């Protein structure tokens, strides 16, 4: 059995955002949107080249602006937009849900979670996987919620025992 606690603050919220954005679903969405944007930017470039000798200056300027926008989307914009959408969604949540002290007890049955709202035990079938991101161990729940454990807050033996318990009950995910 391993007991630990964490005070969820801004740093932990940023780590959780990075974990969500690094997840396979979001990476696939970014790659698809970036690919579509890249193709669209090349179409806009062809449009600019074709209309330049015959078009009005307004059409050329509009084409150049669209080309620049789709190129920005393909290179960096999709990730920026995805992060902004996540920030907006999280800002609408009550601070009591996204911050505060959490205590966890990991054992063979599952994870007992205690917070300001109450406590309860989640059996292992309520979780999908676990992984390591930077210096944190995260456990992904079925509803895409996360438990976050700072490895610095654990002794080496507790850290090893926690990883053993997680490995025995869940598959490990790598981001």
mmCIF file of C-alpha atoms in Angstrom:
data_model
loop_
_atom_site.group_PDB
_atom_site.id
_atom_site.type_symbol
_atom_site.label_atom_id
_atom_site.label_comp_id
_atom_site.label_asym_id
_atom_site.label_seq_id
_atom_site.Cartn_x
_atom_site.Cartn_y
_atom_site.Cartn_z
ATOM 1 C CA UNK A 1 0.000 0.000 0.000
ATOM 2 C CA UNK A 2 1.269 3.466 -0.911
ATOM 3 C CA UNK A 3 -0.104 6.696 0.541
ATOM 4 C CA UNK A 4 0.629 10.096 -0.918
ATOM 5 C CA UNK A 5 -0.854 13.557 -1.214
ATOM 6 C CA UNK A 6 -0.606 16.452 -3.608
ATOM 7 C CA UNK A 7 -1.627 20.078 -3.502
ATOM 8 C CA UNK A 8 -3.003 20.757 -6.979
ATOM 9 C CA UNK A 9 -2.087 24.269 -8.060
ATOM 10 C CA UNK A 10 -1.218 26.133 -11.257
ATOM 11 C CA UNK A 11 1.895 24.022 -11.927
ATOM 12 C CA UNK A 12 -0.041 20.759 -11.699
ATOM 13 C CA UNK A 13 -2.855 22.165 -13.841
ATOM 14 C CA UNK A 14 -0.308 23.035 -16.555
ATOM 15 C CA UNK A 15 1.152 19.516 -16.363
ATOM 16 C CA UNK A 16 -2.345 18.044 -16.739
ATOM 17 C CA UNK A 17 -2.991 20.264 -19.792
ATOM 18 C CA UNK A 18 0.261 19.060 -21.350
ATOM 19 C CA UNK A 19 -0.697 15.436 -20.675
ATOM 20 C CA UNK A 20 -4.105 15.932 -22.301
ATOM 21 C CA UNK A 21 -2.578 17.672 -25.335
ATOM 22 C CA UNK A 22 0.062 14.933 -25.685
ATOM 23 C CA UNK A 23 -2.613 12.212 -25.709
ATOM 24 C CA UNK A 24 -3.020 10.188 -28.890
ATOM 25 C CA UNK A 25 -6.522 11.534 -29.676
ATOM 26 C CA UNK A 26 -5.368 15.149 -29.606
ATOM 27 C CA UNK A 27 -2.169 14.407 -31.531
ATOM 28 C CA UNK A 28 -4.204 12.715 -34.294
ATOM 29 C CA UNK A 29 -6.580 15.677 -34.468
ATOM 30 C CA UNK A 30 -3.647 18.101 -34.698
ATOM 31 C CA UNK A 31 -1.950 16.095 -37.443
ATOM 32 C CA UNK A 32 -5.166 15.871 -39.471
ATOM 33 C CA UNK A 33 -5.935 19.578 -39.135
ATOM 34 C CA UNK A 34 -2.312 20.532 -39.886
ATOM 35 C CA UNK A 35 -2.332 18.319 -43.003
ATOM 36 C CA UNK A 36 -5.559 19.843 -44.273
ATOM 37 C CA UNK A 37 -4.192 23.330 -43.576
ATOM 38 C CA UNK A 38 -0.946 22.562 -45.418
ATOM 39 C CA UNK A 39 -2.831 21.335 -48.499
ATOM 40 C CA UNK A 40 -5.105 24.377 -48.350
ATOM 41 C CA UNK A 41 -2.109 26.722 -48.095
ATOM 42 C CA UNK A 42 -0.593 25.195 -51.259
ATOM 43 C CA UNK A 43 -3.928 25.609 -53.032
ATOM 44 C CA UNK A 44 -3.932 29.263 -51.953
ATOM 45 C CA UNK A 45 -0.358 29.650 -53.241
ATOM 46 C CA UNK A 46 -1.425 28.246 -56.614
ATOM 47 C CA UNK A 47 -4.400 30.631 -56.587
ATOM 48 C CA UNK A 48 -2.095 33.584 -55.926
ATOM 49 C CA UNK A 49 0.289 32.584 -58.734
ATOM 50 C CA UNK A 50 -2.572 32.101 -61.192
ATOM 51 C CA UNK A 51 -4.470 35.322 -60.443
ATOM 52 C CA UNK A 52 -1.464 37.604 -59.950
ATOM 53 C CA UNK A 53 -1.147 38.641 -63.606
ATOM 54 C CA UNK A 54 -4.919 38.946 -64.142
ATOM 55 C CA UNK A 55 -6.501 39.691 -60.782
ATOM 56 C CA UNK A 56 -7.128 42.847 -58.889
ATOM 57 C CA UNK A 57 -4.781 43.811 -56.100
ATOM 58 C CA UNK A 58 -7.539 43.062 -53.570
ATOM 59 C CA UNK A 59 -7.781 39.458 -54.755
ATOM 60 C CA UNK A 60 -4.023 39.015 -54.519
ATOM 61 C CA UNK A 61 -3.876 40.538 -51.018
ATOM 62 C CA UNK A 62 -6.783 38.355 -49.898
ATOM 63 C CA UNK A 63 -5.074 35.281 -51.355
ATOM 64 C CA UNK A 64 -1.786 36.126 -49.610
ATOM 65 C CA UNK A 65 -3.576 36.605 -46.279
ATOM 66 C CA UNK A 66 -5.381 33.281 -46.622
ATOM 67 C CA UNK A 67 -2.124 31.573 -47.635
ATOM 68 C CA UNK A 68 -0.363 33.002 -44.565
ATOM 69 C CA UNK A 69 -3.228 31.978 -42.276
ATOM 70 C CA UNK A 70 -3.372 28.374 -43.507
ATOM 71 C CA UNK A 71 0.416 28.103 -43.419
ATOM 72 C CA UNK A 72 0.404 29.346 -39.797
ATOM 73 C CA UNK A 73 -2.293 26.773 -38.990
ATOM 74 C CA UNK A 74 -0.231 23.998 -40.583
ATOM 75 C CA UNK A 75 2.955 24.936 -38.736
ATOM 76 C CA UNK A 76 1.820 26.022 -35.285
ATOM 77 C CA UNK A 77 -1.720 27.327 -35.210
ATOM 78 C CA UNK A 78 -3.601 24.080 -34.665
ATOM 79 C CA UNK A 79 -1.703 23.389 -31.427
ATOM 80 C CA UNK A 80 -2.241 26.990 -30.266
ATOM 81 C CA UNK A 81 -5.963 26.770 -30.951
ATOM 82 C CA UNK A 82 -6.268 23.364 -29.277
ATOM 83 C CA UNK A 83 -4.532 24.669 -26.141
ATOM 84 C CA UNK A 84 -6.724 27.781 -26.108
ATOM 85 C CA UNK A 85 -9.901 25.672 -26.339
ATOM 86 C CA UNK A 86 -8.671 23.544 -23.411
ATOM 87 C CA UNK A 87 -7.873 26.690 -21.400
ATOM 88 C CA UNK A 88 -11.371 28.067 -22.027
ATOM 89 C CA UNK A 89 -13.012 24.778 -21.024
ATOM 90 C CA UNK A 90 -10.978 24.565 -17.817
ATOM 91 C CA UNK A 91 -11.611 28.206 -16.926
ATOM 92 C CA UNK A 92 -15.347 27.464 -16.806
ATOM 93 C CA UNK A 93 -14.861 24.807 -14.117
ATOM 94 C CA UNK A 94 -15.130 25.660 -10.443
ATOM 95 C CA UNK A 95 -11.697 26.175 -8.844
ATOM 96 C CA UNK A 96 -12.638 23.669 -6.138
ATOM 97 C CA UNK A 97 -12.718 20.949 -8.796
ATOM 98 C CA UNK A 98 -9.357 21.802 -10.367
ATOM 99 C CA UNK A 99 -7.261 22.689 -7.333
ATOM 100 C CA UNK A 100 -6.781 21.823 -3.685
ATOM 101 C CA UNK A 101 -5.353 19.005 -1.615
ATOM 102 C CA UNK A 102 -5.816 15.395 -2.746
ATOM 103 C CA UNK A 103 -4.789 12.309 -0.825
ATOM 104 C CA UNK A 104 -4.413 8.913 -2.461
ATOM 105 C CA UNK A 105 -3.999 5.407 -1.105
ATOM 106 C CA UNK A 106 -2.963 2.821 -3.706
ATOM 107 C CA UNK A 107 -3.520 -0.866 -2.900
ATOM 108 C CA UNK A 108 -4.488 -4.160 -4.542
ATOM 109 C CA UNK A 109 -8.206 -3.222 -4.674
ATOM 110 C CA UNK A 110 -7.859 0.203 -6.255
ATOM 111 C CA UNK A 111 -7.221 3.804 -5.331
ATOM 112 C CA UNK A 112 -8.821 5.523 -2.366
ATOM 113 C CA UNK A 113 -9.186 9.222 -3.103
ATOM 114 C CA UNK A 114 -9.793 11.868 -0.423
ATOM 115 C CA UNK A 115 -10.368 15.552 -1.081
ATOM 116 C CA UNK A 116 -12.355 18.476 0.292
ATOM 117 C CA UNK A 117 -15.448 16.983 -1.358
ATOM 118 C CA UNK A 118 -15.232 13.603 0.339
ATOM 119 C CA UNK A 119 -13.562 10.271 -0.112
ATOM 120 C CA UNK A 120 -14.149 7.030 -1.926
ATOM 121 C CA UNK A 121 -12.453 4.016 -3.431
ATOM 122 C CA UNK A 122 -12.161 3.589 -7.183
ATOM 123 C CA UNK A 123 -11.569 0.011 -8.260
ATOM 124 C CA UNK A 124 -8.898 -0.672 -10.883
ATOM 125 C CA UNK A 125 -11.504 -1.162 -13.622
ATOM 126 C CA UNK A 126 -12.324 2.563 -13.292
ATOM 127 C CA UNK A 127 -8.904 3.383 -14.803
ATOM 128 C CA UNK A 128 -7.502 2.828 -18.286
ATOM 129 C CA UNK A 129 -3.740 3.288 -17.984
ATOM 130 C CA UNK A 130 -0.898 5.035 -16.250
ATOM 131 C CA UNK A 131 2.237 6.816 -17.386
ATOM 132 C CA UNK A 132 5.067 9.127 -16.503
ATOM 133 C CA UNK A 133 5.209 12.718 -17.721
ATOM 134 C CA UNK A 134 8.125 14.884 -16.636
ATOM 135 C CA UNK A 135 8.432 14.162 -12.902
ATOM 136 C CA UNK A 136 4.826 13.088 -12.410
ATOM 137 C CA UNK A 137 3.046 9.757 -12.489
ATOM 138 C CA UNK A 138 -0.428 10.084 -13.930
ATOM 139 C CA UNK A 139 -3.304 7.626 -13.883
ATOM 140 C CA UNK A 140 -5.984 8.043 -16.549
ATOM 141 C CA UNK A 141 -9.579 7.347 -15.531
ATOM 142 C CA UNK A 142 -12.267 6.052 -17.895
ATOM 143 C CA UNK A 143 -13.827 9.545 -18.144
ATOM 144 C CA UNK A 144 -10.459 11.033 -19.207
ATOM 145 C CA UNK A 145 -9.897 12.484 -15.767
ATOM 146 C CA UNK A 146 -6.488 12.121 -14.155
ATOM 147 C CA UNK A 147 -4.819 11.370 -10.879
ATOM 148 C CA UNK A 148 -1.456 13.078 -10.602
ATOM 149 C CA UNK A 149 1.352 12.045 -8.251
ATOM 150 C CA UNK A 150 4.545 14.057 -7.856
ATOM 151 C CA UNK A 151 7.408 11.548 -7.780
ATOM 152 C CA UNK A 152 9.494 13.996 -5.718
ATOM 153 C CA UNK A 153 7.015 13.642 -2.857
ATOM 154 C CA UNK A 154 7.623 9.883 -2.638
ATOM 155 C CA UNK A 155 10.534 7.981 -1.168
ATOM 156 C CA UNK A 156 12.372 5.711 -3.588
ATOM 157 C CA UNK A 157 10.804 2.582 -2.078
ATOM 158 C CA UNK A 158 7.289 4.111 -2.211
ATOM 159 C CA UNK A 159 7.868 5.165 -5.823
ATOM 160 C CA UNK A 160 8.974 1.636 -6.768
ATOM 161 C CA UNK A 161 6.048 0.066 -4.904
ATOM 162 C CA UNK A 162 3.583 2.449 -6.589
ATOM 163 C CA UNK A 163 4.956 1.625 -10.043
ATOM 164 C CA UNK A 164 4.702 -2.087 -9.233
ATOM 165 C CA UNK A 165 1.070 -1.756 -8.102
ATOM 166 C CA UNK A 166 0.205 0.260 -11.222
ATOM 167 C CA UNK A 167 1.995 -2.202 -13.536
ATOM 168 C CA UNK A 168 0.149 -5.143 -12.008
ATOM 169 C CA UNK A 169 -3.258 -3.518 -12.492
ATOM 170 C CA UNK A 170 -3.023 -1.197 -15.520
ATOM 171 C CA UNK A 171 -1.183 -0.934 -18.806
ATOM 172 C CA UNK A 172 1.528 1.703 -19.068
ATOM 173 C CA UNK A 173 1.070 4.465 -21.605
ATOM 174 C CA UNK A 174 3.933 6.451 -23.090
ATOM 175 C CA UNK A 175 3.461 9.981 -24.387
#
